[in-house]
């Protein structure tokens, strides 16, 4: 009877340790996910700014090209 009780106690302790490790991993992954979401948002903002900048340069280049051909 005592061996069974001790075995059950060890089993519950292993399960608690396993659950704690899983919870720790969940917290780590949630933090990593938040970090990656922020990084993705920043990259999208940077990309939009570059697209606007590129579009602006293209349109000014077209205006200069078309005005120089009219001379």
mmCIF file of N, CA and C in Angstrom:
data_model
loop_
_atom_site.group_PDB
_atom_site.id
_atom_site.type_symbol
_atom_site.label_atom_id
_atom_site.label_comp_id
_atom_site.label_asym_id
_atom_site.label_seq_id
_atom_site.Cartn_x
_atom_site.Cartn_y
_atom_site.Cartn_z
ATOM 1 N N UNK A 1 0.828 -1.197 0.000
ATOM 2 C CA UNK A 1 0.000 0.000 0.000
ATOM 3 C C UNK A 1 0.870 1.257 0.000
ATOM 4 N N UNK A 2 1.934 1.287 0.791
ATOM 5 C CA UNK A 2 2.808 2.450 0.867
ATOM 6 C C UNK A 2 3.530 2.675 -0.457
ATOM 7 N N UNK A 3 3.935 1.594 -1.108
ATOM 8 C CA UNK A 3 4.637 1.735 -2.378
ATOM 9 C C UNK A 3 3.719 2.357 -3.416
ATOM 10 N N UNK A 4 2.461 1.972 -3.394
ATOM 11 C CA UNK A 4 1.493 2.524 -4.338
ATOM 12 C C UNK A 4 1.292 4.020 -4.074
ATOM 13 N N UNK A 5 1.176 4.382 -2.810
ATOM 14 C CA UNK A 5 0.984 5.786 -2.445
ATOM 15 C C UNK A 5 2.214 6.612 -2.853
ATOM 16 N N UNK A 6 3.401 6.091 -2.589
ATOM 17 C CA UNK A 6 4.633 6.791 -2.970
ATOM 18 C C UNK A 6 4.734 6.937 -4.483
ATOM 19 N N UNK A 7 4.357 5.896 -5.177
ATOM 20 C CA UNK A 7 4.374 5.942 -6.640
ATOM 21 C C UNK A 7 3.393 6.994 -7.160
ATOM 22 N N UNK A 8 2.215 7.047 -6.540
ATOM 23 C CA UNK A 8 1.214 8.041 -6.938
ATOM 24 C C UNK A 8 1.720 9.451 -6.658
ATOM 25 N N UNK A 9 2.386 9.653 -5.512
ATOM 26 C CA UNK A 9 2.952 10.967 -5.187
ATOM 27 C C UNK A 9 4.018 11.380 -6.201
ATOM 28 N N UNK A 10 4.888 10.440 -6.561
ATOM 29 C CA UNK A 10 5.924 10.738 -7.559
ATOM 30 C C UNK A 10 5.293 11.053 -8.910
ATOM 31 N N UNK A 11 4.267 10.304 -9.246
ATOM 32 C CA UNK A 11 3.580 10.527 -10.522
ATOM 33 C C UNK A 11 2.946 11.918 -10.567
ATOM 34 N N UNK A 12 2.296 12.298 -9.473
ATOM 35 C CA UNK A 12 1.679 13.635 -9.423
ATOM 36 C C UNK A 12 2.742 14.734 -9.473
ATOM 37 N N UNK A 13 3.865 14.502 -8.818
ATOM 38 C CA UNK A 13 4.954 15.487 -8.835
ATOM 39 C C UNK A 13 5.520 15.632 -10.250
ATOM 40 N N UNK A 14 5.694 14.505 -10.949
ATOM 41 C CA UNK A 14 6.170 14.563 -12.334
ATOM 42 C C UNK A 14 5.179 15.313 -13.213
ATOM 43 N N UNK A 15 3.892 15.045 -12.997
ATOM 44 C CA UNK A 15 2.857 15.714 -13.792
ATOM 45 C C UNK A 15 2.874 17.220 -13.526
ATOM 46 N N UNK A 16 3.004 17.624 -12.251
ATOM 47 C CA UNK A 16 3.068 19.054 -11.918
ATOM 48 C C UNK A 16 4.274 19.711 -12.591
ATOM 49 N N UNK A 17 5.420 19.038 -12.538
ATOM 50 C CA UNK A 17 6.633 19.582 -13.155
ATOM 51 C C UNK A 17 6.446 19.707 -14.667
ATOM 52 N N UNK A 18 5.822 18.710 -15.267
ATOM 53 C CA UNK A 18 5.577 18.728 -16.712
ATOM 54 C C UNK A 18 4.643 19.880 -17.081
ATOM 55 N N UNK A 19 3.576 20.049 -16.316
ATOM 56 C CA UNK A 19 2.617 21.129 -16.575
ATOM 57 C C UNK A 19 3.300 22.487 -16.398
ATOM 58 N N UNK A 20 4.147 22.613 -15.381
ATOM 59 C CA UNK A 20 4.867 23.874 -15.172
ATOM 60 C C UNK A 20 5.785 24.185 -16.353
ATOM 61 N N UNK A 21 6.455 23.167 -16.879
ATOM 62 C CA UNK A 21 7.315 23.373 -18.050
ATOM 63 C C UNK A 21 6.486 23.787 -19.264
ATOM 64 N N UNK A 22 5.325 23.163 -19.428
ATOM 65 C CA UNK A 22 4.452 23.540 -20.546
ATOM 66 C C UNK A 22 3.973 24.981 -20.401
ATOM 67 N N UNK A 23 3.605 25.368 -19.184
ATOM 68 C CA UNK A 23 3.152 26.744 -18.951
ATOM 69 C C UNK A 23 4.279 27.741 -19.210
ATOM 70 N N UNK A 24 5.489 27.375 -18.826
ATOM 71 C CA UNK A 24 6.652 28.232 -19.079
ATOM 72 C C UNK A 24 6.869 28.387 -20.586
ATOM 73 N N UNK A 25 6.749 27.300 -21.313
ATOM 74 C CA UNK A 25 6.906 27.330 -22.770
ATOM 75 C C UNK A 25 5.811 28.172 -23.424
ATOM 76 N N UNK A 26 4.592 28.072 -22.911
ATOM 77 C CA UNK A 26 3.485 28.882 -23.436
ATOM 78 C C UNK A 26 3.790 30.363 -23.244
ATOM 79 N N UNK A 27 4.256 30.738 -22.066
ATOM 80 C CA UNK A 27 4.597 32.151 -21.811
ATOM 81 C C UNK A 27 5.694 32.629 -22.760
ATOM 82 N N UNK A 28 6.693 31.787 -22.967
ATOM 83 C CA UNK A 28 7.790 32.147 -23.871
ATOM 84 C C UNK A 28 7.268 32.343 -25.289
ATOM 85 N N UNK A 29 6.415 31.427 -25.736
ATOM 86 C CA UNK A 29 5.881 31.517 -27.096
ATOM 87 C C UNK A 29 4.945 32.711 -27.267
ATOM 88 N N UNK A 30 4.170 33.020 -26.247
ATOM 89 C CA UNK A 30 3.285 34.196 -26.307
ATOM 90 C C UNK A 30 4.130 35.457 -26.436
ATOM 91 N N UNK A 31 5.198 35.553 -25.643
ATOM 92 C CA UNK A 31 6.090 36.716 -25.724
ATOM 93 C C UNK A 31 6.758 36.810 -27.090
ATOM 94 N N UNK A 32 7.210 35.675 -27.601
ATOM 95 C CA UNK A 32 7.844 35.667 -28.923
ATOM 96 C C UNK A 32 6.842 36.077 -29.997
ATOM 97 N N UNK A 33 5.609 35.599 -29.874
ATOM 98 C CA UNK A 33 4.563 35.943 -30.835
ATOM 99 C C UNK A 33 4.297 37.446 -30.825
ATOM 100 N N UNK A 34 4.214 38.039 -29.633
ATOM 101 C CA UNK A 34 4.003 39.488 -29.534
ATOM 102 C C UNK A 34 5.161 40.253 -30.172
ATOM 103 N N UNK A 35 6.369 39.801 -29.906
ATOM 104 C CA UNK A 35 7.553 40.444 -30.482
ATOM 105 C C UNK A 35 7.510 40.364 -32.009
ATOM 106 N N UNK A 36 7.166 39.206 -32.537
ATOM 107 C CA UNK A 36 7.111 39.030 -33.987
ATOM 108 C C UNK A 36 5.990 39.854 -34.612
ATOM 109 N N UNK A 37 4.861 39.979 -33.901
ATOM 110 C CA UNK A 37 3.769 40.815 -34.410
ATOM 111 C C UNK A 37 4.197 42.274 -34.487
ATOM 112 N N UNK A 38 4.900 42.752 -33.453
ATOM 113 C CA UNK A 38 5.398 44.137 -33.474
ATOM 114 C C UNK A 38 6.394 44.332 -34.614
ATOM 115 N N UNK A 39 7.266 43.355 -34.788
ATOM 116 C CA UNK A 39 8.264 43.433 -35.852
ATOM 117 C C UNK A 39 7.583 43.442 -37.220
ATOM 118 N N UNK A 40 6.585 42.611 -37.397
ATOM 119 C CA UNK A 40 5.845 42.549 -38.659
ATOM 120 C C UNK A 40 5.156 43.881 -38.935
ATOM 121 N N UNK A 41 4.531 44.456 -37.917
ATOM 122 C CA UNK A 41 3.853 45.744 -38.070
ATOM 123 C C UNK A 41 4.849 46.822 -38.486
ATOM 124 N N UNK A 42 6.018 46.848 -37.842
ATOM 125 C CA UNK A 42 7.035 47.844 -38.181
ATOM 126 C C UNK A 42 7.533 47.650 -39.608
ATOM 127 N N UNK A 43 7.741 46.408 -40.011
ATOM 128 C CA UNK A 43 8.201 46.143 -41.373
ATOM 129 C C UNK A 43 7.163 46.572 -42.404
ATOM 130 N N UNK A 44 5.879 46.379 -42.090
ATOM 131 C CA UNK A 44 4.822 46.828 -43.001
ATOM 132 C C UNK A 44 4.830 48.346 -43.123
ATOM 133 N N UNK A 45 5.029 49.041 -41.996
ATOM 134 C CA UNK A 45 5.107 50.502 -42.037
ATOM 135 C C UNK A 45 6.314 50.960 -42.854
ATOM 136 N N UNK A 46 7.451 50.307 -42.643
ATOM 137 C CA UNK A 46 8.658 50.648 -43.401
ATOM 138 C C UNK A 46 8.445 50.415 -44.894
ATOM 139 N N UNK A 47 7.819 49.297 -45.227
ATOM 140 C CA UNK A 47 7.573 48.969 -46.624
ATOM 141 C C UNK A 47 6.641 49.998 -47.267
ATOM 142 N N UNK A 48 5.590 50.388 -46.555
ATOM 143 C CA UNK A 48 4.662 51.387 -47.082
ATOM 144 C C UNK A 48 5.381 52.712 -47.320
ATOM 145 N N UNK A 49 6.256 53.092 -46.406
ATOM 146 C CA UNK A 49 7.016 54.334 -46.570
ATOM 147 C C UNK A 49 7.926 54.245 -47.789
ATOM 148 N N UNK A 50 8.564 53.099 -47.981
ATOM 149 C CA UNK A 50 9.440 52.927 -49.141
ATOM 150 C C UNK A 50 8.649 52.948 -50.444
ATOM 151 N N UNK A 51 7.463 52.359 -50.433
ATOM 152 C CA UNK A 51 6.611 52.372 -51.629
ATOM 153 C C UNK A 51 6.210 53.802 -51.953
ATOM 154 N N UNK A 52 5.814 54.563 -50.929
ATOM 155 C CA UNK A 52 5.452 55.969 -51.157
ATOM 156 C C UNK A 52 6.648 56.752 -51.694
ATOM 157 N N UNK A 53 7.799 56.520 -51.099
ATOM 158 C CA UNK A 53 9.013 57.215 -51.526
ATOM 159 C C UNK A 53 9.356 56.843 -52.969
ATOM 160 N N UNK A 54 9.266 55.587 -53.299
ATOM 161 C CA UNK A 54 9.563 55.121 -54.650
ATOM 162 C C UNK A 54 8.562 55.686 -55.646
ATOM 163 N N UNK A 55 7.300 55.698 -55.260
ATOM 164 C CA UNK A 55 6.251 56.233 -56.127
ATOM 165 C C UNK A 55 6.479 57.715 -56.380
ATOM 166 N N UNK A 56 6.863 58.431 -55.355
ATOM 167 C CA UNK A 56 7.128 59.861 -55.476
ATOM 168 C C UNK A 56 8.305 60.113 -56.412
ATOM 169 N N UNK A 57 9.356 59.342 -56.282
ATOM 170 C CA UNK A 57 10.526 59.496 -57.150
ATOM 171 C C UNK A 57 10.179 59.148 -58.589
ATOM 172 N N UNK A 58 9.368 58.109 -58.786
ATOM 173 C CA UNK A 58 8.980 57.704 -60.135
ATOM 174 C C UNK A 58 8.168 58.792 -60.811
ATOM 175 N N UNK A 59 7.210 59.374 -60.108
ATOM 176 C CA UNK A 59 6.367 60.391 -60.721
ATOM 177 C C UNK A 59 7.166 61.654 -61.014
ATOM 178 N N UNK A 60 8.117 62.023 -60.157
ATOM 179 C CA UNK A 60 8.923 63.214 -60.441
ATOM 180 C C UNK A 60 9.874 62.937 -61.595
ATOM 181 N N UNK A 61 10.358 61.726 -61.728
ATOM 182 C CA UNK A 61 11.231 61.355 -62.838
ATOM 183 C C UNK A 61 10.447 61.413 -64.145
ATOM 184 N N UNK A 62 9.221 60.946 -64.126
ATOM 185 C CA UNK A 62 8.375 60.976 -65.322
ATOM 186 C C UNK A 62 8.116 62.422 -65.730
ATOM 187 N N UNK A 63 7.840 63.302 -64.761
ATOM 188 C CA UNK A 63 7.584 64.710 -65.081
ATOM 189 C C UNK A 63 8.824 65.347 -65.706
ATOM 190 N N UNK A 64 9.996 65.061 -65.148
ATOM 191 C CA UNK A 64 11.223 65.631 -65.704
ATOM 192 C C UNK A 64 11.491 65.087 -67.098
ATOM 193 N N UNK A 65 11.255 63.814 -67.304
ATOM 194 C CA UNK A 65 11.496 63.198 -68.601
ATOM 195 C C UNK A 65 10.555 63.768 -69.652
ATOM 196 N N UNK A 66 9.277 63.885 -69.312
ATOM 197 C CA UNK A 66 8.315 64.389 -70.292
ATOM 198 C C UNK A 66 8.531 65.869 -70.574
ATOM 199 N N UNK A 67 8.974 66.653 -69.599
ATOM 200 C CA UNK A 67 9.209 68.077 -69.842
ATOM 201 C C UNK A 67 10.476 68.284 -70.664
ATOM 202 N N UNK A 68 11.462 67.422 -70.517
ATOM 203 C CA UNK A 68 12.693 67.575 -71.293
ATOM 204 C C UNK A 68 12.478 67.166 -72.745
ATOM 205 N N UNK A 69 11.552 66.290 -73.031
ATOM 206 C CA UNK A 69 11.276 65.912 -74.417
ATOM 207 C C UNK A 69 10.487 66.991 -75.130
ATOM 208 N N UNK A 70 9.833 67.860 -74.402
ATOM 209 C CA UNK A 70 9.050 68.930 -75.012
ATOM 210 C C UNK A 70 9.928 70.107 -75.402
ATOM 211 N N UNK A 71 11.151 70.146 -74.905
ATOM 212 C CA UNK A 71 12.042 71.273 -75.204
ATOM 213 C C UNK A 71 12.533 71.225 -76.576
#
